[in-house]
Coordinates of C-alpha atoms in Angstrom, one line a residue:
Chain A
M572 CA 13.7 25.2 -12.1
S573 CA 13.5 26.6 -15.7
N574 CA 9.8 26.0 -15.9
R575 CA 8.6 27.3 -12.6
Y576 CA 4.9 27.5 -12.0
S577 CA 3.6 30.7 -10.6
I578 CA 0.9 33.3 -11.1
F579 CA 3.1 34.9 -13.7
S580 CA 3.7 31.7 -15.7
L581 CA -0.1 31.2 -15.6
I582 CA -0.8 34.6 -17.0
K583 CA 2.0 34.4 -19.6
N584 CA 0.9 31.0 -20.8
G585 CA -2.7 32.0 -20.7
L586 CA -2.0 34.9 -23.1
S587 CA -0.3 32.5 -25.5
H588 CA -3.5 30.3 -25.4
N589 CA -1.7 27.7 -23.2
E590 CA 0.2 26.4 -26.2
K591 CA 3.7 27.0 -24.9
W592 CA 3.8 25.1 -21.6
G593 CA 7.0 23.1 -21.6
Q594 CA 7.1 19.4 -20.8
A595 CA 7.0 18.7 -17.1
W596 CA 9.9 16.2 -17.3
R597 CA 12.2 14.8 -19.9
S598 CA 12.1 11.2 -21.3
P599 CA 15.7 10.4 -21.7
E600 CA 17.3 7.1 -22.9
P601 CA 19.1 5.4 -20.0
R602 CA 22.8 5.9 -19.6
R603 CA 24.9 2.8 -19.1
E604 CA 25.8 3.5 -15.5
Y605 CA 24.3 5.3 -12.5
D606 CA 25.2 5.8 -8.9
V607 CA 21.7 4.9 -7.8
V608 CA 19.0 3.0 -9.8
I609 CA 15.6 3.1 -8.3
V610 CA 13.2 0.5 -9.6
G611 CA 9.6 1.7 -9.7
A612 CA 8.3 5.2 -10.6
G613 CA 5.4 5.2 -8.3
G614 CA 4.9 7.8 -5.5
H615 CA 7.4 6.2 -3.1
G616 CA 10.1 5.7 -5.8
L617 CA 9.8 9.2 -7.2
A618 CA 9.8 10.7 -3.7
T619 CA 12.9 8.7 -2.9
A620 CA 14.6 10.0 -6.1
Y621 CA 13.6 13.6 -5.2
Y622 CA 14.9 13.5 -1.7
L623 CA 18.1 11.7 -2.7
A624 CA 18.9 14.5 -5.1
K625 CA 17.7 17.4 -3.0
V626 CA 18.6 16.5 0.6
H627 CA 21.6 14.2 0.0
G628 CA 23.0 15.8 -3.1
V629 CA 23.2 12.5 -5.0
R630 CA 23.3 13.2 -8.8
N631 CA 23.3 10.5 -11.4
I632 CA 20.1 8.8 -10.4
A633 CA 17.7 6.8 -12.7
V634 CA 14.2 5.7 -11.9
L635 CA 13.1 2.7 -14.0
E636 CA 9.4 2.0 -14.6
K637 CA 8.1 -1.0 -16.4
G638 CA 4.9 0.8 -17.4
W639 CA 4.1 4.5 -17.2
L640 CA 5.0 6.8 -14.4
G641 CA 2.5 6.8 -11.6
G642 CA 0.3 4.1 -13.1
G643 CA 0.3 1.6 -10.2
N644 CA -0.9 2.0 -6.7
V645 CA -0.3 5.7 -6.5
A646 CA -3.1 6.1 -9.0
R647 CA -5.3 3.4 -7.4
N648 CA -5.6 4.4 -3.8
T649 CA -8.4 6.3 -2.0
T650 CA -6.0 9.3 -1.4
I651 CA -6.4 9.4 2.4
V652 CA -3.6 11.0 4.5
R653 CA -3.5 10.6 8.3
S654 CA -0.9 9.8 10.9
N655 CA -2.9 8.4 13.9
Y656 CA -1.1 5.1 14.3
L657 CA -1.0 3.5 17.7
W658 CA 2.6 2.3 18.2
D659 CA 5.5 4.8 18.7
E660 CA 7.5 3.6 15.7
S661 CA 4.7 4.0 13.2
A662 CA 3.3 7.2 14.7
R663 CA 6.7 8.9 14.3
L664 CA 7.2 7.7 10.7
Y665 CA 3.7 8.7 9.6
E666 CA 3.9 11.9 11.5
K667 CA 7.1 12.8 9.6
S668 CA 5.2 12.1 6.5
M669 CA 2.3 14.3 7.6
Q670 CA 4.7 17.2 8.3
L671 CA 6.2 16.8 4.8
W672 CA 2.7 16.8 3.3
E673 CA 2.0 20.1 5.0
G674 CA 4.7 21.9 2.9
L675 CA 4.7 19.6 -0.1
S676 CA 3.0 21.8 -2.7
Q677 CA 5.3 24.7 -2.0
D678 CA 8.4 22.4 -1.8
L679 CA 7.6 20.7 -5.2
N680 CA 6.2 23.9 -6.8
Y681 CA 3.3 21.7 -7.8
N682 CA -0.2 21.8 -6.3
V683 CA -0.8 18.3 -4.9
M684 CA -4.2 19.6 -3.6
F685 CA -3.5 18.5 0.0
S686 CA -6.7 19.2 1.9
Q687 CA -6.7 18.9 5.6
R688 CA -10.4 18.2 6.0
G689 CA -10.0 15.8 8.9
V690 CA -10.2 12.1 9.2
L691 CA -12.9 10.6 11.4
N692 CA -12.5 7.0 12.7
L693 CA -15.8 5.7 14.0
A694 CA -16.3 3.4 17.0
H695 CA -19.3 1.1 17.1
T696 CA -18.8 -1.1 20.2
L697 CA -17.7 -0.4 23.8
Q698 CA -14.4 -2.2 23.2
E699 CA -13.8 0.0 20.1
V700 CA -14.5 3.1 22.2
R701 CA -11.9 2.0 24.7
D702 CA -9.4 1.1 22.0
T703 CA -10.0 4.4 20.2
Q704 CA -9.6 6.5 23.3
R705 CA -6.4 4.6 24.1
R706 CA -5.1 5.3 20.6
I707 CA -6.0 9.0 20.8
N708 CA -4.0 9.2 24.1
A709 CA -1.0 7.4 22.5
N710 CA -1.2 9.7 19.5
R711 CA -1.1 12.8 21.6
Y712 CA 1.9 11.6 23.6
N713 CA 3.6 11.2 20.2
G714 CA 2.7 14.7 19.1
V715 CA 0.0 13.5 16.7
D716 CA -3.2 15.5 17.0
G717 CA -6.4 13.6 17.9
E718 CA -9.6 14.2 19.7
W719 CA -12.6 12.1 20.9
V720 CA -15.9 13.1 19.3
T721 CA -19.3 12.1 20.6
P722 CA -22.1 10.8 18.4
E723 CA -23.7 14.3 18.4
Q724 CA -20.4 15.8 17.2
V725 CA -20.2 13.2 14.5
R726 CA -23.7 14.2 13.4
D727 CA -22.6 17.8 13.3
I728 CA -19.6 16.9 11.1
V729 CA -21.5 14.6 8.8
P730 CA -25.2 15.4 8.9
I731 CA -26.2 12.6 6.5
I732 CA -24.9 9.8 8.8
N733 CA -27.3 7.3 10.3
L734 CA -26.0 6.9 13.9
N735 CA -28.6 4.3 14.9
T736 CA -27.5 1.5 12.7
R737 CA -27.3 -2.2 13.4
Y738 CA -23.9 -1.3 15.1
P739 CA -24.7 2.2 16.5
V740 CA -22.0 4.9 16.3
L741 CA -20.8 5.4 19.8
G742 CA -18.2 8.1 18.9
G743 CA -15.0 8.3 17.1
S744 CA -11.5 9.8 16.8
L745 CA -10.9 12.9 14.8
Q746 CA -7.5 13.9 13.4
R747 CA -8.1 17.4 12.0
R748 CA -4.8 17.5 10.3
G749 CA -5.7 14.4 8.3
G750 CA -7.3 14.7 4.9
V751 CA -6.8 13.8 1.3
A752 CA -4.4 14.8 -1.6
R753 CA -4.7 14.5 -5.3
H754 CA -2.8 11.3 -5.9
D755 CA -1.8 11.7 -9.5
A756 CA -0.5 15.2 -8.8
V757 CA 1.7 13.7 -6.1
A758 CA 3.4 11.4 -8.6
W759 CA 3.6 14.1 -11.2
G760 CA 4.9 16.7 -8.7
F761 CA 7.6 14.5 -7.4
A762 CA 8.5 13.4 -11.0
R763 CA 8.8 17.0 -12.2
A764 CA 10.8 18.1 -9.2
A765 CA 13.2 15.1 -9.4
D766 CA 13.6 15.6 -13.1
A767 CA 14.6 19.3 -12.5
L768 CA 17.3 18.0 -10.2
G769 CA 18.7 15.9 -13.0
V770 CA 17.1 12.5 -12.2
D771 CA 16.5 10.4 -15.3
L772 CA 12.9 9.0 -15.4
I773 CA 12.8 6.1 -17.7
Q774 CA 9.4 4.6 -18.5
N775 CA 8.6 1.4 -20.4
C776 CA 11.7 -0.1 -19.0
P777 CA 11.0 -3.3 -17.1
V778 CA 13.7 -4.8 -14.8
T779 CA 14.2 -8.5 -15.7
N780 CA 17.1 -9.3 -13.5
I781 CA 19.2 -8.0 -10.6
R782 CA 22.8 -8.9 -11.1
T783 CA 25.0 -9.5 -8.1
K784 CA 28.6 -10.5 -7.7
G785 CA 30.4 -11.6 -4.5
G786 CA 27.4 -10.5 -2.4
A787 CA 27.3 -7.0 -3.9
V788 CA 24.9 -5.6 -6.5
E789 CA 26.3 -4.9 -10.0
G790 CA 23.3 -3.5 -11.8
V791 CA 20.0 -4.5 -13.4
D792 CA 19.1 -6.1 -16.7
T793 CA 16.2 -4.2 -18.3
G794 CA 14.1 -4.1 -21.4
K795 CA 16.6 -1.4 -22.6
G796 CA 19.8 -3.4 -21.8
F797 CA 22.1 -3.8 -18.8
I798 CA 22.4 -0.8 -16.6
K799 CA 25.3 -0.7 -14.2
A800 CA 24.6 0.7 -10.7
K801 CA 26.5 1.2 -7.5
K802 CA 23.2 1.0 -5.6
V803 CA 19.9 -0.5 -6.5
A804 CA 16.8 0.5 -4.6
V805 CA 13.6 -1.5 -5.2
V806 CA 10.2 0.2 -4.5
V807 CA 7.7 -1.9 -6.5
A808 CA 4.9 -2.5 -4.0
G809 CA 2.9 -5.5 -5.2
H810 CA 5.7 -7.0 -7.2
S811 CA 8.3 -6.8 -4.4
S812 CA 8.5 -10.6 -4.1
V813 CA 9.2 -10.9 -7.8
L814 CA 12.1 -8.5 -7.6
A815 CA 13.4 -10.1 -4.4
E816 CA 13.5 -13.5 -6.1
M817 CA 15.7 -12.1 -8.9
A818 CA 18.2 -11.1 -6.2
G819 CA 17.8 -14.4 -4.3
I820 CA 16.4 -12.9 -1.1
R821 CA 13.1 -13.8 0.7
L822 CA 10.5 -11.4 1.9
P823 CA 7.6 -11.9 4.4
I824 CA 5.2 -10.4 1.9
E825 CA 2.0 -11.6 0.3
S826 CA 0.4 -9.6 -2.5
H827 CA -3.4 -9.2 -2.4
P828 CA -5.9 -7.4 -4.6
L829 CA -7.4 -4.3 -3.0
Q830 CA -10.4 -2.6 -4.6
A831 CA -11.9 0.8 -4.6
L832 CA -14.7 2.5 -6.4
V833 CA -16.1 6.0 -7.1
S834 CA -19.6 7.2 -7.7
E835 CA -20.9 9.7 -10.3
P836 CA -20.2 13.3 -9.1
V837 CA -22.8 14.7 -6.7
K838 CA -23.1 17.9 -4.7
P839 CA -21.0 18.2 -1.6
V840 CA -22.4 15.9 1.1
I841 CA -19.3 14.6 2.9
H842 CA -16.8 17.2 4.1
T843 CA -14.4 14.9 5.8
V844 CA -12.9 11.4 5.5
I845 CA -15.0 8.8 7.4
M846 CA -13.6 5.4 8.2
S847 CA -15.3 2.6 10.1
N848 CA -13.4 -0.4 11.2
A849 CA -16.2 -2.5 12.5
V850 CA -18.4 -2.4 9.4
H851 CA -15.4 -1.9 7.1
A852 CA -16.2 1.2 5.1
Y853 CA -14.1 4.2 4.1
I854 CA -15.6 7.1 2.3
S855 CA -14.7 10.6 1.3
Q856 CA -15.8 13.0 -1.4
S857 CA -13.3 14.3 -4.0
D858 CA -13.2 18.0 -5.0
K859 CA -15.0 17.2 -8.2
G860 CA -17.8 15.5 -6.3
D861 CA -17.4 11.8 -6.7
L862 CA -17.7 9.7 -3.6
V863 CA -14.5 7.7 -3.1
I864 CA -15.0 4.3 -1.4
G865 CA -12.4 1.8 -0.4
A866 CA -13.1 -1.9 -0.1
G867 CA -11.2 -4.5 1.8
V868 CA -8.4 -6.8 0.5
D869 CA -9.4 -10.0 -1.1
Q870 CA -8.4 -13.1 0.9
Y871 CA -6.3 -14.8 -1.8
T872 CA -3.0 -13.7 -3.1
G873 CA -3.0 -12.3 -6.6
Y874 CA -1.3 -10.0 -9.1
G875 CA -4.3 -9.4 -11.4
Q876 CA -5.2 -5.8 -10.4
R877 CA -8.8 -6.9 -9.9
G878 CA -10.7 -8.6 -7.1
S879 CA -13.8 -10.5 -6.3
F880 CA -17.2 -8.8 -6.4
Q881 CA -18.3 -9.8 -2.9
S882 CA -15.6 -7.6 -1.4
I883 CA -17.2 -4.6 -3.1
E884 CA -20.7 -5.7 -2.1
H885 CA -19.6 -6.0 1.5
T886 CA -18.3 -2.4 1.6
V887 CA -21.2 -0.9 -0.2
Q888 CA -23.6 -2.6 2.2
A889 CA -21.8 -0.9 5.1
I890 CA -21.9 2.5 3.3
V891 CA -25.6 2.3 2.6
E892 CA -26.3 1.2 6.2
M893 CA -24.5 4.2 7.5
F894 CA -25.6 6.7 4.8
P895 CA -29.0 5.6 3.7
T896 CA -29.3 8.7 1.5
L897 CA -26.6 7.3 -0.7
S898 CA -28.5 4.1 -1.6
R899 CA -29.4 5.3 -5.0
V900 CA -26.1 6.9 -6.0
R901 CA -24.7 5.2 -9.0
M902 CA -21.1 4.0 -9.1
N903 CA -19.0 5.2 -12.0
R904 CA -15.8 3.2 -11.8
Q905 CA -14.3 0.3 -9.9
W906 CA -10.7 -0.9 -10.0
G907 CA -8.1 -2.9 -8.1
G908 CA -4.5 -2.5 -7.1
I909 CA -2.0 -5.1 -5.8
V910 CA -0.9 -4.4 -2.2
D911 CA 2.1 -6.0 -0.5
V912 CA 1.0 -7.1 2.9
T913 CA 3.5 -8.0 5.7
P914 CA 2.6 -10.1 8.7
D915 CA 2.6 -7.1 11.1
A916 CA 1.0 -4.6 8.6
C917 CA 4.1 -2.4 8.8
P918 CA 6.4 -1.6 6.0
I919 CA 10.0 -2.8 5.3
V920 CA 12.4 0.0 4.6
S921 CA 15.7 -1.7 4.8
K922 CA 19.1 -2.7 3.7
T923 CA 19.4 -6.3 2.6
D924 CA 22.1 -9.0 2.9
I925 CA 23.3 -8.0 -0.6
K926 CA 25.6 -4.9 -0.5
G927 CA 24.1 -2.0 -2.3
L928 CA 20.6 -3.5 -2.6
Y929 CA 17.8 -1.8 -0.7
F930 CA 14.1 -2.6 -0.4
N931 CA 11.2 -0.4 0.4
C932 CA 8.0 -2.4 0.5
G933 CA 5.3 -3.9 2.6
W934 CA 3.2 -0.7 2.9
G935 CA 0.2 -2.9 2.2
T936 CA -3.2 -1.2 2.3
G937 CA -1.9 2.2 3.5
G938 CA 1.1 3.4 1.6
F939 CA -0.2 6.5 0.0
K940 CA -0.2 8.6 3.1
A941 CA 3.4 7.7 3.7
T942 CA 4.6 8.8 0.2
P943 CA 6.8 11.7 1.2
G944 CA 7.9 10.2 4.5
S945 CA 8.8 6.9 2.9
G946 CA 10.9 8.7 0.3
W947 CA 12.6 10.8 3.0
V948 CA 13.8 7.8 5.1
F949 CA 14.5 5.6 2.2
A950 CA 16.7 8.3 0.5
H951 CA 18.6 8.6 3.8
T952 CA 19.0 4.8 4.0
I953 CA 20.4 4.6 0.5
A954 CA 22.7 7.7 0.8
H955 CA 24.2 6.7 4.1
N956 CA 23.9 2.9 3.8
E957 CA 22.3 3.2 7.3
P958 CA 18.7 3.6 8.2
H959 CA 17.3 7.0 9.3
P960 CA 16.3 6.9 13.0
L961 CA 12.7 6.9 11.8
N962 CA 12.9 3.7 9.8
A963 CA 15.5 1.8 11.9
A964 CA 12.7 -0.3 13.5
F965 CA 11.3 -1.1 10.0
S966 CA 14.2 -3.3 9.0
I967 CA 13.7 -6.7 7.5
D968 CA 15.6 -8.1 10.5
R969 CA 12.6 -7.7 12.7
F970 CA 11.1 -11.0 11.2
Y971 CA 14.2 -12.8 12.5
N972 CA 14.6 -11.2 15.9
G973 CA 10.9 -10.9 16.7
H974 CA 10.7 -7.1 17.1
L975 CA 7.5 -6.8 15.2
I976 CA 5.4 -3.6 15.2
D977 CA 1.9 -5.0 15.4
E978 CA -0.3 -2.4 13.7
H979 CA -2.9 -5.0 12.7
G980 CA -6.1 -3.6 14.0
A981 CA -4.2 -1.1 16.1
A982 CA -3.6 1.6 13.4
A983 CA -7.1 3.1 13.4
V984 CA -8.2 0.7 10.6
A985 CA -8.2 -3.0 10.2
H986 CA -5.8 -4.1 7.5
Chain B
M404 CA -16.4 -14.0 -7.5
L405 CA -14.3 -17.1 -8.0
V406 CA -15.9 -20.5 -8.6
I407 CA -13.9 -23.1 -6.6
R408 CA -14.2 -26.8 -7.0
C409 CA -14.0 -28.5 -3.6
P410 CA -12.6 -32.0 -4.2
W411 CA -15.4 -33.4 -2.0
C412 CA -18.4 -31.2 -2.8
G413 CA -17.8 -30.0 -6.3
E414 CA -18.1 -26.4 -7.6
R415 CA -19.2 -23.8 -5.1
A416 CA -19.0 -20.0 -4.8
E417 CA -15.9 -18.4 -3.3
T418 CA -17.8 -17.0 -0.3
E419 CA -18.1 -20.6 1.0
F420 CA -14.3 -20.9 1.3
N421 CA -11.5 -19.4 3.3
Y422 CA -8.0 -19.0 2.0
G423 CA -5.2 -20.8 3.8
G424 CA -2.1 -19.4 2.2
E425 CA 0.9 -21.1 0.6
A426 CA 0.8 -24.9 0.5
D427 CA 3.6 -27.4 1.4
I428 CA 5.1 -25.4 4.3
V429 CA 6.2 -28.1 6.8
R430 CA 6.7 -27.3 10.4
P431 CA 10.3 -28.1 11.3
T432 CA 10.7 -31.2 13.4
D433 CA 14.0 -30.4 15.1
A434 CA 12.6 -27.2 16.7
E435 CA 15.1 -27.1 19.5
H436 CA 18.1 -26.8 17.1
L437 CA 16.6 -24.2 14.8
S438 CA 18.3 -20.8 14.5
D439 CA 16.3 -17.5 14.6
R440 CA 17.0 -17.2 10.9
E441 CA 15.4 -20.6 10.2
W442 CA 12.4 -19.9 12.4
G443 CA 11.9 -16.5 10.7
D444 CA 12.0 -18.2 7.3
Y445 CA 9.5 -20.8 8.4
V446 CA 7.1 -18.5 10.2
F447 CA 7.2 -15.4 8.0
M448 CA 8.9 -15.8 4.6
R449 CA 6.6 -16.6 1.7
K450 CA 7.1 -17.3 -2.1
N451 CA 4.3 -15.1 -3.1
T452 CA 4.5 -16.6 -6.6
L453 CA 3.6 -14.6 -9.7
G454 CA 2.1 -17.4 -11.8
L455 CA 1.1 -20.9 -10.8
H456 CA 0.7 -21.0 -7.0
R457 CA 0.2 -24.0 -4.8
E458 CA -2.1 -22.9 -2.0
Q459 CA -4.5 -24.2 0.7
W460 CA -8.2 -23.6 0.9
V461 CA -10.8 -24.7 3.4
H462 CA -14.5 -25.2 2.6
S463 CA -15.7 -23.4 5.7
H464 CA -19.3 -23.2 4.9
G465 CA -19.5 -26.7 3.3
C466 CA -17.7 -29.9 4.3
R467 CA -15.2 -27.9 6.4
R468 CA -12.3 -29.9 4.9
W469 CA -9.0 -28.5 3.6
F470 CA -7.5 -29.1 0.2
V471 CA -4.7 -27.9 -2.0
A472 CA -5.2 -26.0 -5.3
E473 CA -3.0 -24.7 -8.0
R474 CA -4.1 -21.3 -9.2
D475 CA -2.6 -18.8 -11.5
T476 CA -2.1 -15.6 -9.5
R477 CA -2.2 -13.5 -12.7
T478 CA -5.6 -14.7 -14.0
Y479 CA -6.9 -16.2 -10.8
Q480 CA -7.8 -19.4 -12.8
F481 CA -7.6 -22.7 -10.9
K482 CA -5.6 -25.3 -12.7
S483 CA -5.9 -28.3 -10.3
Y484 CA -7.2 -29.5 -7.0
E485 CA -6.1 -32.2 -4.7
K486 CA -7.2 -33.5 -1.3
L487 CA -4.9 -32.4 1.5
G488 CA -2.6 -35.0 2.7
A489 CA -1.9 -36.8 -0.6
H490 CA 1.1 -34.6 -1.3
A491 CA 2.4 -34.5 2.3
M492 CA 2.2 -38.3 2.6
E493 CA 4.2 -38.6 -0.6
K494 CA 6.9 -36.2 0.8
S495 CA 7.4 -37.9 4.2

């Protein structure tokens, strides 16, 4: 990498008043033909491009983005990373992702600020206690760390919590390796590292049609003309159904608005990630001090990148009930993203009936944590035209043969 | 919050309603001859339309009756409402 970041580059550029930092990536015009065209320059698409180039030695890759790079869900999530999923297939996939997270900053030469401050999933009812303990056991069998914590331990970890709420906290699971990462840096880090390996990142280039001929993909029509491609890989989250329709295939996906909000920056009060299924609240505190709160999905389908107010109200009520001291904290910003939800709350990382066309979608409300792992297995699927062992179970065929992986409510959070 | 016009009760707040997904999905009548592919299509596959979407709603905290609405999924604006059954009757 010509422009490698290090303590020396920091000193050198500091001495020249930080005026000589090079661009992090090029902005080339698209060529007429590529081996692989990836649609969508979000976290998953950029990670796919990076691992395709780095691990599988594929050169001649373009990533097409209709807006700006990293402007969709990778910039709109609540940045939580964990791998404590119940079922074997999911636990293995998300754990692979966790392992990649643990070396990601070094691998990309870009500080993604991955902070393993722990993820605490609270249990509020006797049934939830049993389910949580079962999940911890399942996690540990799968090599995913997890431990049961008592209400007293919860209070030690989060002193401001009110345990004796309407639904008292009876304990919880703690995954110490879980945490948060700086989401924009993840997109930028993958973009910069992919660009250094020769991947063309093309922004403001919407795909308007996927051309197929004789059951095989030919290329894509875009805002910048037709681009021929041997393989087309679609990673567009909320708009997956729209792209699928262009190719004439059907997906079991519904797109819903999902909202989040952040408060004004305050002094450190929450040192971990706290998630509560029963009252539906997720909260963590970013390094600059704002409280990051995730709401639930809106019930209706939509593409508007905004949701209804009562969804936010519901979440904030739960937050204030659990953390009464936060009742007067003012909220700074609120936004929505469009999440692609599957019937079993598990992703689709799959070949399709059309030769050379691949889909990576359906990550729903929990795609951010999977970013590196998703790119890793999708790159393998594209390069070998066969799924990686970790995503073989996540094929689109499962909706026809019945082998669903039901993470609804099982995966430590309700989706 | 959306304002939704129940065909029986008139305009009410969204919190009185529950969403019932894509409209006009008809359960196959020749179930015993259906392939896995056709069952999968019926049970799981959805149009997930970008734009005008025909969908079902139920006025759960009101008259508890179902109806079909057309709504733009980009702006969330409702374009029309019809009582459930009218369209199905027409189709059969």
